[in-house]
Each structure stands twice: as structure tokens, then as C-alpha cells.
CSV table of C-alpha atoms in Angstrom, one decimal:
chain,number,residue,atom,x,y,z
A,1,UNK,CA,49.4,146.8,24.0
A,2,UNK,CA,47.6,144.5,21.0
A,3,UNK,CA,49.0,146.2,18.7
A,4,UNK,CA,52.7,145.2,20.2
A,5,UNK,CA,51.9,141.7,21.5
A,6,UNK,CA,49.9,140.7,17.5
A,7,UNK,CA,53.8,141.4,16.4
A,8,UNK,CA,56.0,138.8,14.8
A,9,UNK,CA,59.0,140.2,16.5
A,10,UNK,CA,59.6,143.8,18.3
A,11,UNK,CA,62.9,146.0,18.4
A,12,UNK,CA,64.1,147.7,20.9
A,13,UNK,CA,66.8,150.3,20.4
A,14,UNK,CA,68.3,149.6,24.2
A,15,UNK,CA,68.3,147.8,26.8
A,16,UNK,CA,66.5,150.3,28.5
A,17,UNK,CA,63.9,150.7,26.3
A,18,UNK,CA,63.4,147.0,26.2
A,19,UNK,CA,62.7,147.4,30.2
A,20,UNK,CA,60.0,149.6,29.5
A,21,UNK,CA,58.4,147.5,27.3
A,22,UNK,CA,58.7,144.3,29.2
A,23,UNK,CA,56.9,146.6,32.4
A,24,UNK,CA,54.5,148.9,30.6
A,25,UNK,CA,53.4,146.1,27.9
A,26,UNK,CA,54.3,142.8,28.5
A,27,UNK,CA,56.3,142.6,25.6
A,28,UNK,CA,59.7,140.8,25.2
A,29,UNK,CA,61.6,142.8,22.7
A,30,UNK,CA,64.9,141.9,21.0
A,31,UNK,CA,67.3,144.6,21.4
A,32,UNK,CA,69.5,146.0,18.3
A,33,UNK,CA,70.9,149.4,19.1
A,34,UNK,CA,71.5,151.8,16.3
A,35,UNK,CA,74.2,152.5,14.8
A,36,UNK,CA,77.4,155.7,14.6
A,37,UNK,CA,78.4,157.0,11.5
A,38,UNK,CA,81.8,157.1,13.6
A,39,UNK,CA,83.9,157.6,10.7
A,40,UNK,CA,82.5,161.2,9.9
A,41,UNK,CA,83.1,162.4,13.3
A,42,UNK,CA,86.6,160.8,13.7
A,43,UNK,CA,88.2,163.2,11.3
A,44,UNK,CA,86.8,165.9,12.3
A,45,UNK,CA,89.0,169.1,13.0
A,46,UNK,CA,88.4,170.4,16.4
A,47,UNK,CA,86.2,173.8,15.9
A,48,UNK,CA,88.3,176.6,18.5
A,49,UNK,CA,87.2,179.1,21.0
A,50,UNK,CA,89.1,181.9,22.8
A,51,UNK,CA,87.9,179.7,25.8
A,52,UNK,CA,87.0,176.0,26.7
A,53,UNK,CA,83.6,174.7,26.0
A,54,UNK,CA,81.3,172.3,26.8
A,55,UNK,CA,78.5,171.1,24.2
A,56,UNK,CA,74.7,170.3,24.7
A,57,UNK,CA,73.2,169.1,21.2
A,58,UNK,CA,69.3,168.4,20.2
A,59,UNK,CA,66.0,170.2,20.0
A,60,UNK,CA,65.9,172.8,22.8
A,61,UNK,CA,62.5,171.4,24.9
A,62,UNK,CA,62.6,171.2,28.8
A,63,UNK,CA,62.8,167.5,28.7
A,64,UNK,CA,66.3,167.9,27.0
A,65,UNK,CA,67.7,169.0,30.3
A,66,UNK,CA,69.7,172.2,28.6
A,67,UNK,CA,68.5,173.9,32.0
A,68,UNK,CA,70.7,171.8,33.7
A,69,UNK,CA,74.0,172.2,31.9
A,70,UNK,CA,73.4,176.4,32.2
A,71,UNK,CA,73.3,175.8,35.8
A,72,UNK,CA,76.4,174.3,36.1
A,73,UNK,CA,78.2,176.7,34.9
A,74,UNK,CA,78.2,178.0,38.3
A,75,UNK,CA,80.4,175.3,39.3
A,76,UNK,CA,82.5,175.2,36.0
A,77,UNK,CA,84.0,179.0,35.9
A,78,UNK,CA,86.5,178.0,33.3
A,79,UNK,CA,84.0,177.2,30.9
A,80,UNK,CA,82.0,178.1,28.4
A,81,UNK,CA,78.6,176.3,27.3
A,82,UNK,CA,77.5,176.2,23.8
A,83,UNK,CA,73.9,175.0,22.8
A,84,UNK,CA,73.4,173.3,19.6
A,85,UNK,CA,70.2,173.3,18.7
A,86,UNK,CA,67.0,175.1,18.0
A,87,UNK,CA,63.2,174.7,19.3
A,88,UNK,CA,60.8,176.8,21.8
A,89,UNK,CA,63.0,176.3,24.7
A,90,UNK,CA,65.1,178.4,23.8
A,91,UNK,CA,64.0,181.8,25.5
A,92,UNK,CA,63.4,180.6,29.0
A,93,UNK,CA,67.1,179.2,28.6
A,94,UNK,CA,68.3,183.2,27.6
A,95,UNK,CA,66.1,183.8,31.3
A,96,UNK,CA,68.1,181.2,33.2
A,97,UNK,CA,71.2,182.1,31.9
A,98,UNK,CA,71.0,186.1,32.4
A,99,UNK,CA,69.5,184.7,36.4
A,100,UNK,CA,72.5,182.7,36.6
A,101,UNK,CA,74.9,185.5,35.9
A,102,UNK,CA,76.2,183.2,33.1
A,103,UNK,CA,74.8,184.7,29.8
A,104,UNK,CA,78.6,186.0,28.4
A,105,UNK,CA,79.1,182.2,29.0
A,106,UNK,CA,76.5,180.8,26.7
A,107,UNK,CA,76.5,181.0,23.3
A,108,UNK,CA,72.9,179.8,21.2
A,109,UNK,CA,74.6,178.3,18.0
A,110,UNK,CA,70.7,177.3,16.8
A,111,UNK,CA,70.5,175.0,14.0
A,112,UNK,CA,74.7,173.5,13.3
A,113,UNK,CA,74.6,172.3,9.7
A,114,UNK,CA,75.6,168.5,9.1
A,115,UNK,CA,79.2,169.9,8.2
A,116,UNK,CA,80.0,171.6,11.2
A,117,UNK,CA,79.2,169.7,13.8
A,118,UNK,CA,81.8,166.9,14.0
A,119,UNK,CA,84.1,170.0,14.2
A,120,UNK,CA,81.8,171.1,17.1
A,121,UNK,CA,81.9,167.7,18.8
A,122,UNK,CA,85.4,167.6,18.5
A,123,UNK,CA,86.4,170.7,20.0
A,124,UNK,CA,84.4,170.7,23.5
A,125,UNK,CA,85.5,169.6,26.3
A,126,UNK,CA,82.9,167.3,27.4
A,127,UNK,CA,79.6,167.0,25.6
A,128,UNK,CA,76.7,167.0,28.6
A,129,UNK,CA,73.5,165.0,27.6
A,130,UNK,CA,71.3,165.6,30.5
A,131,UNK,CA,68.1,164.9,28.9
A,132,UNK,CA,65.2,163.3,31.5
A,133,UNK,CA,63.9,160.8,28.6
A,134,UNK,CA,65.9,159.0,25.4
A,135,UNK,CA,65.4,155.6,23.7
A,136,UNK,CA,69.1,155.5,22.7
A,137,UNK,CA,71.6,158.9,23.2
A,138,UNK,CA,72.7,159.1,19.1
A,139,UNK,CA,74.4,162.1,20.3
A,140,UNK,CA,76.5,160.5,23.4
A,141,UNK,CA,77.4,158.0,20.7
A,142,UNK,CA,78.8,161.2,17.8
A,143,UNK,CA,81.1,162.6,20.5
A,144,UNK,CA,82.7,159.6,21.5
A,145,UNK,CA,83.5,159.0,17.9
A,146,UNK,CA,84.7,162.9,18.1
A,147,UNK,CA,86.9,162.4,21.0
A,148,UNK,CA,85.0,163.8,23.2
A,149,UNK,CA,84.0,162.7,26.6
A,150,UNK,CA,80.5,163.1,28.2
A,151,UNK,CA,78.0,163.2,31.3
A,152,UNK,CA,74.8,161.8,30.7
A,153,UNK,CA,71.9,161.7,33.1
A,154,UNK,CA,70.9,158.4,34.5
A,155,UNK,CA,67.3,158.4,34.2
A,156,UNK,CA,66.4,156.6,30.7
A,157,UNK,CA,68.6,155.1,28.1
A,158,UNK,CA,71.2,157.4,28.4
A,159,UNK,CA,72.4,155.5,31.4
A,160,UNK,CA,73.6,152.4,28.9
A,161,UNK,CA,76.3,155.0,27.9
A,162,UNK,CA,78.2,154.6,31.1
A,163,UNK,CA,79.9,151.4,30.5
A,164,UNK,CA,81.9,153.2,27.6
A,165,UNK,CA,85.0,154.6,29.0
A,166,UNK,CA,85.0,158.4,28.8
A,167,UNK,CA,81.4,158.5,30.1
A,168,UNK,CA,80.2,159.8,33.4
A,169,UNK,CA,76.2,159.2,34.7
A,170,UNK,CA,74.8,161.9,37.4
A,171,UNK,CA,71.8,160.7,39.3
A,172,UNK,CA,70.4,163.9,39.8
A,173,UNK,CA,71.3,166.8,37.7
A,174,UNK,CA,72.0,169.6,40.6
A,175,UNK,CA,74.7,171.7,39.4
A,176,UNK,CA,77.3,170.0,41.9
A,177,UNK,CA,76.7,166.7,40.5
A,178,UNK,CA,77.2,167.9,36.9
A,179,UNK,CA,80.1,169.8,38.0
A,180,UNK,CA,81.9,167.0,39.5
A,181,UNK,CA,81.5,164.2,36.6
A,182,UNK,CA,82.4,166.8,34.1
A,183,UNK,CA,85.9,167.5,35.9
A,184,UNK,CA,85.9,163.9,36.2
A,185,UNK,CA,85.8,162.8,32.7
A,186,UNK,CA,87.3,166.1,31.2
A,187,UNK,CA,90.7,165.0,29.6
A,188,UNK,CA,89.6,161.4,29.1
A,189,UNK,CA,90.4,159.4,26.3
A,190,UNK,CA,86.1,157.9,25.3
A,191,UNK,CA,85.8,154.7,23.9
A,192,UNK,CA,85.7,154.1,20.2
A,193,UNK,CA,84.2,150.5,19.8
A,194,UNK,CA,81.2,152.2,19.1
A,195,UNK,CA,77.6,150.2,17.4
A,196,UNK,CA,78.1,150.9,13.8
A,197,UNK,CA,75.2,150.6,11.1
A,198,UNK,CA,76.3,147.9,9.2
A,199,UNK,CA,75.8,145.7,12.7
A,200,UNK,CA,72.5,147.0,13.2
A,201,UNK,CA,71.5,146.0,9.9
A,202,UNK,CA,72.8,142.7,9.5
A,203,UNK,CA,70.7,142.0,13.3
A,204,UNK,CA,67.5,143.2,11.7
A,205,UNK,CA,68.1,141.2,8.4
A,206,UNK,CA,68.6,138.1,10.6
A,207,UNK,CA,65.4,138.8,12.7
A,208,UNK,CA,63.6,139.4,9.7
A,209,UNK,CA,64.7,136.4,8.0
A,210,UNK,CA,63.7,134.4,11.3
């Protein structure tokens, strides 16, 4: 708290995370969201499965909410879920998934290099981003640039998302809920005035220069 409130200015990266702030610290923050490098994923040639797929992408911790997307495959029969990512998670995932009677359904891609994943954005269905805590979403923001709709969970700054067509918030994560807003939005064409870099940059020159 001194250290935030002896600032000459502090950045928030949503509004959400400028809430938090404001209620856990007293601090008013000015809001610059980063930026998508939307060019690299628009041209991206859709990656191809023998069957539909939808994507979950980041660091496999329970947090993430990758739990929540093997769940729903329950209610998703025609699809496939492929998990992008690597971290400790990981086994109790596998566990779920053989529970769930959905393993042949899930494929662990671990680490996708830099080159490969616009492809992989741009070939799912719907990209699900069900994580219980994020500052901004970077990854909501990639697939729309790919194409490719999403669901986000509602709980943190992944709820800004929503106002972007091609983007569906669940309250709760039950396997119903995720089921729903992903035939919802599947087919969708997402928004693509996305926050680019350059305006981030120029916002932060100006509040420097202030």
C-alpha cells in the first residue's frame, strides 16, 4: 500500500484490475491495456484435425481452470480438447480426463513453439479461457485476432472480454454452462478491433511525459 500510493502514476492493465486496486489499496490507477500482435495471428493457416477442437492455452496450474474445459466435454461429444501448455497440473488433468471417460478426447500438446500456435488458434473451434484469476486474458485477445471465438469465465479480467463480439462469459464453470456458451459462440465471426501495442505505448509515453 505505500509503496503504490508514494507513486507518480500507476497502470493498470484492465479495468478490472484497476477495481482491485481502487478496493484492496486505495489507489486510483490509469488503465492502458496491453496490446495484440494481431497481425501474426491473422494470417495464420488453420492447423487440421480428423475432428473439431477446442483450445485451452497457458501454464497448466489449477487456477487456469483446464479442469473445467475436460469436464465439458461431457456436454460437447463432437469435440475434441487440446491443451496448450505445460506446468505441474498437468497429471491430475490425465486423472480427470481418464474419470471423465474423455481421455481419447484430449490431446496434451505441452509446450506449442511461437510458430505454431497461430495455426493452433486458428484451427479450433472456440478457444475456452476458464481461468479463476487474470490481469488482462493476452490469450482471449490471440484468438480473436485468429478467428476464433471464445468462452471466458467471468470472475477476473477476463470478464472485459465480453463486450468483443465472438465472446461468451460463464458465471460458473459447471460443464452445462461451458457447454452452452461454447455452442453459442461456435461459428461466430470475433471481433478484430483489437488493442494493439503501438496504442499502448503511445498512452504510457503520454503518462510518462505528464
Amino acid at each position: 500500500r505505500r509503496l503504490l500510493r508514494s507513486a507518480d502514476a500507476v497502470v493498470a492493465v484492465s479495468e478490472w484490475e484497476r477495481d482491485r486496486l481502487r478496493e484492496d489499496f486505495g489507489v486510483d490507477a490509469t488503465v492502458v491495456r496491453n496490446g495484440v500482435d494481431a497481425e501474426r495471428f491473422r494470417s495464420a493457416d488453420p492447423h487440421e484435425r480428423d475432428r473439431p477442437y477446442l483450445l485451452t492455452v497457458g501454464r497448466l496450474e489449477a487456477y487456469k481452470g483446464v479442469q473445467h474445459a475436460v469436464r465439458a466435454l461431457s456436454e460437447l461429444p463432437g469435440y475434441d480438447l487440446v491443451v496448450a501448455g505445460s506446468g505441474d497440473y498437468r497429471a491430475e488433468l490425465a486423472r480427470l480426463a481418464r474419470s471423465a471417460g474423455v481421455a481419447d478426447r484430449v490431446t496434451f500438446a505441452g509446450y506449442v513453439d511461437d510458430d505454431e500456435l497461430p495455426g493452433l488458434y486458428a484451427g479450433a473451434a472456440v478457444h475456452l479461457a476458464l481461468s479463476e484469476f487474470e490481469a488482462f486474458g493476452l490469450t482471449v485477445g490471440e484468438a480473436l485476432a485468429a478467428g476464433t471465438p471464445c468462452v471466458v469465465g467471468t470472475d477476473s479480467a477476463l470478464s472485459d472480454w465480453t463486450q468483443y463480439e465472438g465472446v461468451a462469459g460463464v458465471p460458473d464453470a459447471s460443464p452445462r454452462a461451458v457447454g452452452d456458451a461454447v455452442e453459442r459462440v461456435v461459428g461466430a465471426t470475433p471481433e478484430t478491433d483489437l488493442p494493439s501495442w503501438d496504442e499502448a505505448v503511445r498512452r504510457l509515453e503520454a503518462l510518462y511525459t505528464r
